[in-house]
């Protein structure tokens, strides 16, 4: 039995350039999408700042990062209240594949639980053998790598409701909570990866590991009001990435990397030889 798949994207009110970019993609793909206005640092309460942000909390976050987490929580809340069984959540710098409508049709048959990360990364991910096919071209694999970015993902309503009840981690970036199989939600939700990917963050789209044809990227962004501003964003973020990486992020990612790469004896053996966990490069499909 097919279900209605909700499609949401998160966008800051003042980023009209990104809104134009995303809605041009939705129109091209024939998709009906609900916009969720992103939370800003000005929207945070004094308690949220005191409990989660530097300098009040050791290893805390910047207010903008807490606002980002709250934006995703609002998307989960909107979805849970909609009555739909499955949804896809996008950030406003997601480059979308022409296969997105086909994937949504497959998701309409329902999910088996958990979260499915839909976007490509520029580094290999440890993935189990496929445990579900979505049509002829897509597979769902259990994710065993802590990975950043919440550019595009699908989830079902029970998972959204579980995260709304359990989520108490505003002092940690939302992507390092939801897409971290060794993190604070371990054992509560199952984290999966779609292969191949049907979305990619524009910041990664130009990297050869991701598999985006440069001419295709140029065609999709040419003429868009957002194109020049997005390009400036990407250059600025690329230059400041390592400079602005907080000590808290380094500690969390190192701890997750140690759990991932140096799992003691039986666990690593089980993953590699019984569950078929191997490193895969997840590429974007046009």
C-alpha atoms as a printed R data frame, in Angstrom:
    type eleno elety resid chain resno      x       y       z
1   ATOM     1    CA   UNK     A     1  0.000   0.000   0.000
2   ATOM     2    CA   UNK     A     2  1.492   3.333  -1.043
3   ATOM     3    CA   UNK     A     3  1.691   6.282   1.334
4   ATOM     4    CA   UNK     A     4  1.938  10.035   0.914
5   ATOM     5    CA   UNK     A     5  5.595  11.108   1.104
6   ATOM     6    CA   UNK     A     6  6.180  14.529   2.631
7   ATOM     7    CA   UNK     A     7  8.930  16.676   1.134
8   ATOM     8    CA   UNK     A     8 10.359  19.558   3.181
9   ATOM     9    CA   UNK     A     9 13.257  21.942   2.774
10  ATOM    10    CA   UNK     A    10 14.838  24.219   5.372
11  ATOM    11    CA   UNK     A    11 15.649  27.781   4.369
12  ATOM    12    CA   UNK     A    12 16.597  30.971   6.208
13  ATOM    13    CA   UNK     A    13 14.207  33.847   5.587
14  ATOM    14    CA   UNK     A    14 16.932  36.185   4.323
15  ATOM    15    CA   UNK     A    15 18.461  33.586   1.965
16  ATOM    16    CA   UNK     A    16 16.137  34.313  -0.925
17  ATOM    17    CA   UNK     A    17 18.945  33.319  -3.308
18  ATOM    18    CA   UNK     A    18 18.963  29.777  -1.968
19  ATOM    19    CA   UNK     A    19 15.183  29.660  -1.979
20  ATOM    20    CA   UNK     A    20 15.212  30.609  -5.659
21  ATOM    21    CA   UNK     A    21 17.822  27.946  -6.381
22  ATOM    22    CA   UNK     A    22 15.894  25.181  -4.606
23  ATOM    23    CA   UNK     A    23 12.487  26.087  -5.989
24  ATOM    24    CA   UNK     A    24 13.886  26.158  -9.527
25  ATOM    25    CA   UNK     A    25 14.990  22.557  -8.999
26  ATOM    26    CA   UNK     A    26 11.599  21.557  -7.577
27  ATOM    27    CA   UNK     A    27  9.829  23.095 -10.561
28  ATOM    28    CA   UNK     A    28 12.136  21.312 -12.996
29  ATOM    29    CA   UNK     A    29 11.489  17.984 -11.257
30  ATOM    30    CA   UNK     A    30  7.742  18.539 -10.846
31  ATOM    31    CA   UNK     A    31  7.862  18.286  -7.044
32  ATOM    32    CA   UNK     A    32  5.559  19.849  -4.473
33  ATOM    33    CA   UNK     A    33  7.604  20.867  -1.446
34  ATOM    34    CA   UNK     A    34  6.854  22.537   1.872
35  ATOM    35    CA   UNK     A    35  9.294  25.217   2.991
36  ATOM    36    CA   UNK     A    36 10.335  25.330   6.645
37  ATOM    37    CA   UNK     A    37 11.722  28.663   7.777
38  ATOM    38    CA   UNK     A    38 15.015  28.046   9.521
39  ATOM    39    CA   UNK     A    39 15.556  29.040  13.130
40  ATOM    40    CA   UNK     A    40 18.068  31.872  13.607
41  ATOM    41    CA   UNK     A    41 20.334  32.685  16.573
42  ATOM    42    CA   UNK     A    42 17.963  35.553  17.395
43  ATOM    43    CA   UNK     A    43 15.205  32.991  17.995
44  ATOM    44    CA   UNK     A    44 17.118  31.154  20.735
45  ATOM    45    CA   UNK     A    45 15.982  31.508  24.319
46  ATOM    46    CA   UNK     A    46 18.370  32.501  27.079
47  ATOM    47    CA   UNK     A    47 18.134  28.965  28.463
48  ATOM    48    CA   UNK     A    48 19.048  27.410  25.102
49  ATOM    49    CA   UNK     A    49 22.078  29.679  24.817
50  ATOM    50    CA   UNK     A    50 23.158  29.095  28.406
51  ATOM    51    CA   UNK     A    51 22.752  25.308  28.215
52  ATOM    52    CA   UNK     A    52 24.302  24.675  24.805
53  ATOM    53    CA   UNK     A    53 26.530  27.519  23.639
54  ATOM    54    CA   UNK     A    54 30.014  28.763  24.301
55  ATOM    55    CA   UNK     A    55 31.240  30.214  26.592
56  ATOM    56    CA   UNK     A    56 28.568  28.986  29.023
57  ATOM    57    CA   UNK     A    57 28.999  25.296  28.207
58  ATOM    58    CA   UNK     A    58 32.419  23.728  27.865
59  ATOM    59    CA   UNK     A    59 32.721  22.241  24.353
60  ATOM    60    CA   UNK     A    60 29.471  24.004  23.484
61  ATOM    61    CA   UNK     A    61 28.266  25.274  20.125
62  ATOM    62    CA   UNK     A    62 27.930  28.585  18.361
63  ATOM    63    CA   UNK     A    63 24.339  29.907  18.445
64  ATOM    64    CA   UNK     A    64 24.013  29.409  14.666
65  ATOM    65    CA   UNK     A    65 24.793  25.701  15.060
66  ATOM    66    CA   UNK     A    66 22.170  25.291  17.775
67  ATOM    67    CA   UNK     A    67 19.695  27.116  15.532
68  ATOM    68    CA   UNK     A    68 20.486  24.647  12.730
69  ATOM    69    CA   UNK     A    69 19.665  21.708  15.008
70  ATOM    70    CA   UNK     A    70 16.405  23.367  16.045
71  ATOM    71    CA   UNK     A    71 15.506  23.863  12.376
72  ATOM    72    CA   UNK     A    72 15.770  20.122  11.759
73  ATOM    73    CA   UNK     A    73 13.790  19.404  14.923
74  ATOM    74    CA   UNK     A    74 11.048  21.708  13.619
75  ATOM    75    CA   UNK     A    75 11.048  19.733  10.355
76  ATOM    76    CA   UNK     A    76 10.602  16.471  12.304
77  ATOM    77    CA   UNK     A    77  7.807  18.061  14.333
78  ATOM    78    CA   UNK     A    78  6.030  19.323  11.213
79  ATOM    79    CA   UNK     A    79  6.304  15.890   9.616
80  ATOM    80    CA   UNK     A    80  5.117  14.013  12.719
81  ATOM    81    CA   UNK     A    81  2.049  16.259  12.922
82  ATOM    82    CA   UNK     A    82  1.226  15.878   9.224
83  ATOM    83    CA   UNK     A    83 -0.138  12.346   9.449
84  ATOM    84    CA   UNK     A    84  2.233  11.186   6.711
85  ATOM    85    CA   UNK     A    85  4.225   7.993   7.166
86  ATOM    86    CA   UNK     A    86  7.424   8.924   5.281
87  ATOM    87    CA   UNK     A    87  9.219  12.169   4.504
88  ATOM    88    CA   UNK     A    88 12.350  13.581   2.892
89  ATOM    89    CA   UNK     A    89 14.087  16.581   4.473
90  ATOM    90    CA   UNK     A    90 16.463  18.792   2.490
91  ATOM    91    CA   UNK     A    91 18.731  21.689   3.303
92  ATOM    92    CA   UNK     A    92 18.749  24.622   0.911
93  ATOM    93    CA   UNK     A    93 22.166  23.904  -0.613
94  ATOM    94    CA   UNK     A    94 21.218  20.467  -1.964
95  ATOM    95    CA   UNK     A    95 21.838  19.702  -5.619
96  ATOM    96    CA   UNK     A    96 19.149  17.196  -6.616
97  ATOM    97    CA   UNK     A    97 19.250  14.304  -9.051
98  ATOM    98    CA   UNK     A    98 16.768  13.896 -11.873
99  ATOM    99    CA   UNK     A    99 16.012  10.545 -10.189
100 ATOM   100    CA   UNK     A   100 14.450  12.212  -7.140
101 ATOM   101    CA   UNK     A   101 10.828  11.718  -8.330
102 ATOM   102    CA   UNK     A   102 11.496   8.018  -8.982
103 ATOM   103    CA   UNK     A   103 12.961   7.606  -5.510
104 ATOM   104    CA   UNK     A   104  9.955   9.314  -3.929
105 ATOM   105    CA   UNK     A   105  7.713   6.841  -5.745
106 ATOM   106    CA   UNK     A   106  9.701   3.983  -4.189
107 ATOM   107    CA   UNK     A   107  9.596   5.569  -0.732
108 ATOM   108    CA   UNK     A   108  5.817   5.733  -1.095
109 ATOM   109    CA   UNK     A   109  5.848   1.978  -0.473
110 ATOM   110    CA   UNK     A   110  7.022   2.772   3.055
111 ATOM   111    CA   UNK     A   111 10.253   2.482   5.031
112 ATOM   112    CA   UNK     A   112 11.351  -0.344   7.274
113 ATOM   113    CA   UNK     A   113 12.399   2.066  10.012
114 ATOM   114    CA   UNK     A   114 15.305   4.353  10.733
115 ATOM   115    CA   UNK     A   115 16.922   7.127   8.738
116 ATOM   116    CA   UNK     A   116 18.266   6.928   5.179
117 ATOM   117    CA   UNK     A   117 20.996   9.402   4.268
118 ATOM   118    CA   UNK     A   118 20.379  10.386   0.643
119 ATOM   119    CA   UNK     A   119 23.395  12.578  -0.159
120 ATOM   120    CA   UNK     A   120 26.842  11.738  -1.501
121 ATOM   121    CA   UNK     A   121 30.071  12.304   0.420
122 ATOM   122    CA   UNK     A   122 33.613  12.960  -0.776
123 ATOM   123    CA   UNK     A   123 35.168  10.161   1.280
124 ATOM   124    CA   UNK     A   124 34.502   6.401   1.531
125 ATOM   125    CA   UNK     A   125 31.854   5.172   3.961
126 ATOM   126    CA   UNK     A   126 31.739   1.845   5.775
127 ATOM   127    CA   UNK     A   127 28.522   0.190   4.610
128 ATOM   128    CA   UNK     A   128 26.966  -3.236   5.074
129 ATOM   129    CA   UNK     A   129 25.565  -5.277   2.227
130 ATOM   130    CA   UNK     A   130 22.307  -3.952   0.805
131 ATOM   131    CA   UNK     A   131 19.325  -5.016   2.902
132 ATOM   132    CA   UNK     A   132 16.672  -3.397   0.719
133 ATOM   133    CA   UNK     A   133 16.254  -2.341  -2.895
134 ATOM   134    CA   UNK     A   134 14.347   0.763  -3.915
135 ATOM   135    CA   UNK     A   135 13.394   0.091  -7.515
136 ATOM   136    CA   UNK     A   136 15.952  -1.186  -9.997
137 ATOM   137    CA   UNK     A   137 18.638   1.402  -9.362
138 ATOM   138    CA   UNK     A   138 18.837   2.124  -5.619
139 ATOM   139    CA   UNK     A   139 19.893   0.117  -2.585
140 ATOM   140    CA   UNK     A   140 19.734   0.826   1.150
141 ATOM   141    CA   UNK     A   141 22.767  -0.158   3.234
142 ATOM   142    CA   UNK     A   142 23.397   0.070   6.970
143 ATOM   143    CA   UNK     A   143 25.869   2.882   7.706
144 ATOM   144    CA   UNK     A   144 28.853   2.240   9.988
145 ATOM   145    CA   UNK     A   145 30.683   5.559   9.530
146 ATOM   146    CA   UNK     A   146 30.155   8.737  11.515
147 ATOM   147    CA   UNK     A   147 29.510  11.269   8.780
148 ATOM   148    CA   UNK     A   148 28.783  14.966   8.712
149 ATOM   149    CA   UNK     A   149 26.143  16.903   6.753
150 ATOM   150    CA   UNK     A   150 22.373  16.600   6.902
151 ATOM   151    CA   UNK     A   151 21.870  17.747   3.312
152 ATOM   152    CA   UNK     A   152 19.190  15.198   2.405
153 ATOM   153    CA   UNK     A   153 17.634  12.298   4.290
154 ATOM   154    CA   UNK     A   154 14.461  10.240   4.541
155 ATOM   155    CA   UNK     A   155 12.783   8.960   7.682
156 ATOM   156    CA   UNK     A   156  9.509   7.409   8.768
157 ATOM   157    CA   UNK     A   157  7.091   8.786  11.339
158 ATOM   158    CA   UNK     A   158  7.998   6.400  14.218
159 ATOM   159    CA   UNK     A   159 11.654   7.420  13.849
160 ATOM   160    CA   UNK     A   160 10.752  11.116  13.827
161 ATOM   161    CA   UNK     A   161  8.615  10.661  16.932
162 ATOM   162    CA   UNK     A   162 11.410   8.726  18.661
163 ATOM   163    CA   UNK     A   163 13.935  11.463  17.911
164 ATOM   164    CA   UNK     A   164 11.565  14.179  19.108
165 ATOM   165    CA   UNK     A   165 11.196  12.375  22.436
166 ATOM   166    CA   UNK     A   166 14.855  11.443  22.862
167 ATOM   167    CA   UNK     A   167 16.700  14.379  21.322
168 ATOM   168    CA   UNK     A   168 18.586  16.260  24.042
169 ATOM   169    CA   UNK     A   169 21.805  17.029  22.193
170 ATOM   170    CA   UNK     A   170 21.661  20.644  21.028
171 ATOM   171    CA   UNK     A   171 25.288  21.048  22.119
172 ATOM   172    CA   UNK     A   172 26.286  18.612  19.324
173 ATOM   173    CA   UNK     A   173 25.714  19.351  15.597
174 ATOM   174    CA   UNK     A   174 22.600  17.585  14.332
175 ATOM   175    CA   UNK     A   175 24.466  15.654  11.627
176 ATOM   176    CA   UNK     A   176 26.986  14.260  14.125
177 ATOM   177    CA   UNK     A   177 24.077  12.945  16.196
178 ATOM   178    CA   UNK     A   178 21.682  11.566  13.587
179 ATOM   179    CA   UNK     A   179 24.319  10.145  11.211
180 ATOM   180    CA   UNK     A   180 26.647   8.759  13.846
181 ATOM   181    CA   UNK     A   181 26.087   5.027  14.475
182 ATOM   182    CA   UNK     A   182 28.405   5.285  17.499
183 ATOM   183    CA   UNK     A   183 26.832   8.448  18.904
184 ATOM   184    CA   UNK     A   184 24.191   9.314  21.498
185 ATOM   185    CA   UNK     A   185 21.316   7.764  19.502
186 ATOM   186    CA   UNK     A   186 23.107   4.431  19.083
187 ATOM   187    CA   UNK     A   187 20.632   1.589  19.545
188 ATOM   188    CA   UNK     A   188 17.637   3.916  19.229
189 ATOM   189    CA   UNK     A   189 17.548   4.499  15.489
190 ATOM   190    CA   UNK     A   190 19.030   2.617  12.552
191 ATOM   191    CA   UNK     A   191 21.192   4.734  10.247
192 ATOM   192    CA   UNK     A   192 21.309   3.825   6.550
193 ATOM   193    CA   UNK     A   193 22.836   5.156   3.340
194 ATOM   194    CA   UNK     A   194 21.243   5.219  -0.106
195 ATOM   195    CA   UNK     A   195 23.474   4.037  -2.964
196 ATOM   196    CA   UNK     A   196 23.883   5.729  -5.327
197 ATOM   197    CA   UNK     A   197 23.006   9.125  -3.842
198 ATOM   198    CA   UNK     A   198 20.302  11.388  -5.262
199 ATOM   199    CA   UNK     A   199 21.560  14.612  -3.668
200 ATOM   200    CA   UNK     A   200 24.829  16.320  -2.853
201 ATOM   201    CA   UNK     A   201 25.736  19.442  -0.921
202 ATOM   202    CA   UNK     A   202 26.883  22.134  -3.345
203 ATOM   203    CA   UNK     A   203 30.058  22.527  -1.309
204 ATOM   204    CA   UNK     A   204 31.055  18.991  -2.349
205 ATOM   205    CA   UNK     A   205 29.577  18.955  -5.849
206 ATOM   206    CA   UNK     A   206 32.784  20.021  -7.581
207 ATOM   207    CA   UNK     A   207 34.933  17.296  -6.042
208 ATOM   208    CA   UNK     A   208 35.739  14.369  -8.362
209 ATOM   209    CA   UNK     A   209 34.990  11.693  -5.737
210 ATOM   210    CA   UNK     A   210 31.329  12.728  -5.724
211 ATOM   211    CA   UNK     A   211 30.755  12.093  -9.421
212 ATOM   212    CA   UNK     A   212 28.974  15.281 -10.512
213 ATOM   213    CA   UNK     A   213 29.668  16.200 -14.140
214 ATOM   214    CA   UNK     A   214 31.086  19.774 -14.002
215 ATOM   215    CA   UNK     A   215 29.177  20.766 -17.138
216 ATOM   216    CA   UNK     A   216 25.962  19.458 -15.604
217 ATOM   217    CA   UNK     A   217 26.591  21.450 -12.442
218 ATOM   218    CA   UNK     A   218 27.191  24.544 -14.554
219 ATOM   219    CA   UNK     A   219 23.983  23.996 -16.520
220 ATOM   220    CA   UNK     A   220 21.888  23.544 -13.388
221 ATOM   221    CA   UNK     A   221 23.174  26.677 -11.691
222 ATOM   222    CA   UNK     A   222 23.591  28.925 -14.744
223 ATOM   223    CA   UNK     A   223 21.115  31.775 -14.805
224 ATOM   224    CA   UNK     A   224 19.958  31.193 -11.254
225 ATOM   225    CA   UNK     A   225 19.733  34.203  -8.977
226 ATOM   226    CA   UNK     A   226 21.368  31.991  -6.374
227 ATOM   227    CA   UNK     A   227 24.362  30.952  -8.449
228 ATOM   228    CA   UNK     A   228 26.772  33.786  -7.700
229 ATOM   229    CA   UNK     A   229 25.932  33.939  -3.998
230 ATOM   230    CA   UNK     A   230 26.154  30.162  -3.658
231 ATOM   231    CA   UNK     A   231 29.559  30.177  -5.326
232 ATOM   232    CA   UNK     A   232 30.764  32.854  -2.911
233 ATOM   233    CA   UNK     A   233 29.418  30.789  -0.012
234 ATOM   234    CA   UNK     A   234 31.301  27.706  -1.149
235 ATOM   235    CA   UNK     A   235 34.618  29.511  -1.552
236 ATOM   236    CA   UNK     A   236 34.317  31.151   1.866
237 ATOM   237    CA   UNK     A   237 33.287  27.928   3.618
238 ATOM   238    CA   UNK     A   238 36.063  25.939   1.950
239 ATOM   239    CA   UNK     A   239 38.707  28.416   3.143
240 ATOM   240    CA   UNK     A   240 37.412  28.523   6.705
241 ATOM   241    CA   UNK     A   241 36.548  24.837   7.164
242 ATOM   242    CA   UNK     A   242 39.696  23.729   8.999
243 ATOM   243    CA   UNK     A   243 40.239  27.095  10.638
244 ATOM   244    CA   UNK     A   244 36.810  27.079  12.257
245 ATOM   245    CA   UNK     A   245 36.675  23.398  13.180
246 ATOM   246    CA   UNK     A   246 36.054  23.519  16.899
247 ATOM   247    CA   UNK     A   247 37.961  21.474  19.410
248 ATOM   248    CA   UNK     A   248 34.627  19.912  20.414
249 ATOM   249    CA   UNK     A   249 34.075  18.710  16.840
250 ATOM   250    CA   UNK     A   250 37.561  17.247  16.696
251 ATOM   251    CA   UNK     A   251 37.036  15.359  19.951
252 ATOM   252    CA   UNK     A   252 33.662  13.990  18.842
253 ATOM   253    CA   UNK     A   253 34.839  13.000  15.363
254 ATOM   254    CA   UNK     A   254 38.045  11.434  16.699
255 ATOM   255    CA   UNK     A   255 36.083   9.419  19.240
256 ATOM   256    CA   UNK     A   256 33.684   8.244  16.520
257 ATOM   257    CA   UNK     A   257 36.564   7.466  14.158
258 ATOM   258    CA   UNK     A   258 38.247   5.371  16.840
259 ATOM   259    CA   UNK     A   259 34.999   3.515  17.444
260 ATOM   260    CA   UNK     A   260 34.592   3.008  13.704
261 ATOM   261    CA   UNK     A   261 38.112   2.019  12.666
262 ATOM   262    CA   UNK     A   262 39.426   0.345  15.818
263 ATOM   263    CA   UNK     A   263 36.450  -1.590  17.093
264 ATOM   264    CA   UNK     A   264 37.755  -4.279  19.386
265 ATOM   265    CA   UNK     A   265 37.983  -7.911  18.286
266 ATOM   266    CA   UNK     A   266 34.576  -9.578  17.980
267 ATOM   267    CA   UNK     A   267 32.638  -6.462  16.931
268 ATOM   268    CA   UNK     A   268 34.970  -5.610  14.049
269 ATOM   269    CA   UNK     A   269 35.092  -9.256  13.004
270 ATOM   270    CA   UNK     A   270 31.295  -9.462  13.016
271 ATOM   271    CA   UNK     A   271 30.962  -6.290  10.961
272 ATOM   272    CA   UNK     A   272 33.511  -7.244   8.322
273 ATOM   273    CA   UNK     A   273 32.955 -10.953   7.890
274 ATOM   274    CA   UNK     A   274 29.356 -11.634   8.883
275 ATOM   275    CA   UNK     A   275 27.599  -8.382   7.996
276 ATOM   276    CA   UNK     A   276 29.688  -7.695   4.896
277 ATOM   277    CA   UNK     A   277 30.780  -4.231   6.004
278 ATOM   278    CA   UNK     A   278 33.190  -2.659   3.519
279 ATOM   279    CA   UNK     A   279 34.275   0.797   2.457
280 ATOM   280    CA   UNK     A   280 32.258   2.220  -0.435
281 ATOM   281    CA   UNK     A   281 32.459   5.463  -2.381
282 ATOM   282    CA   UNK     A   282 28.894   6.770  -2.598
283 ATOM   283    CA   UNK     A   283 28.554   8.733  -5.807
284 ATOM   284    CA   UNK     A   284 25.853  11.079  -7.005
285 ATOM   285    CA   UNK     A   285 23.582   9.888  -9.811
286 ATOM   286    CA   UNK     A   286 22.573  12.695 -12.241
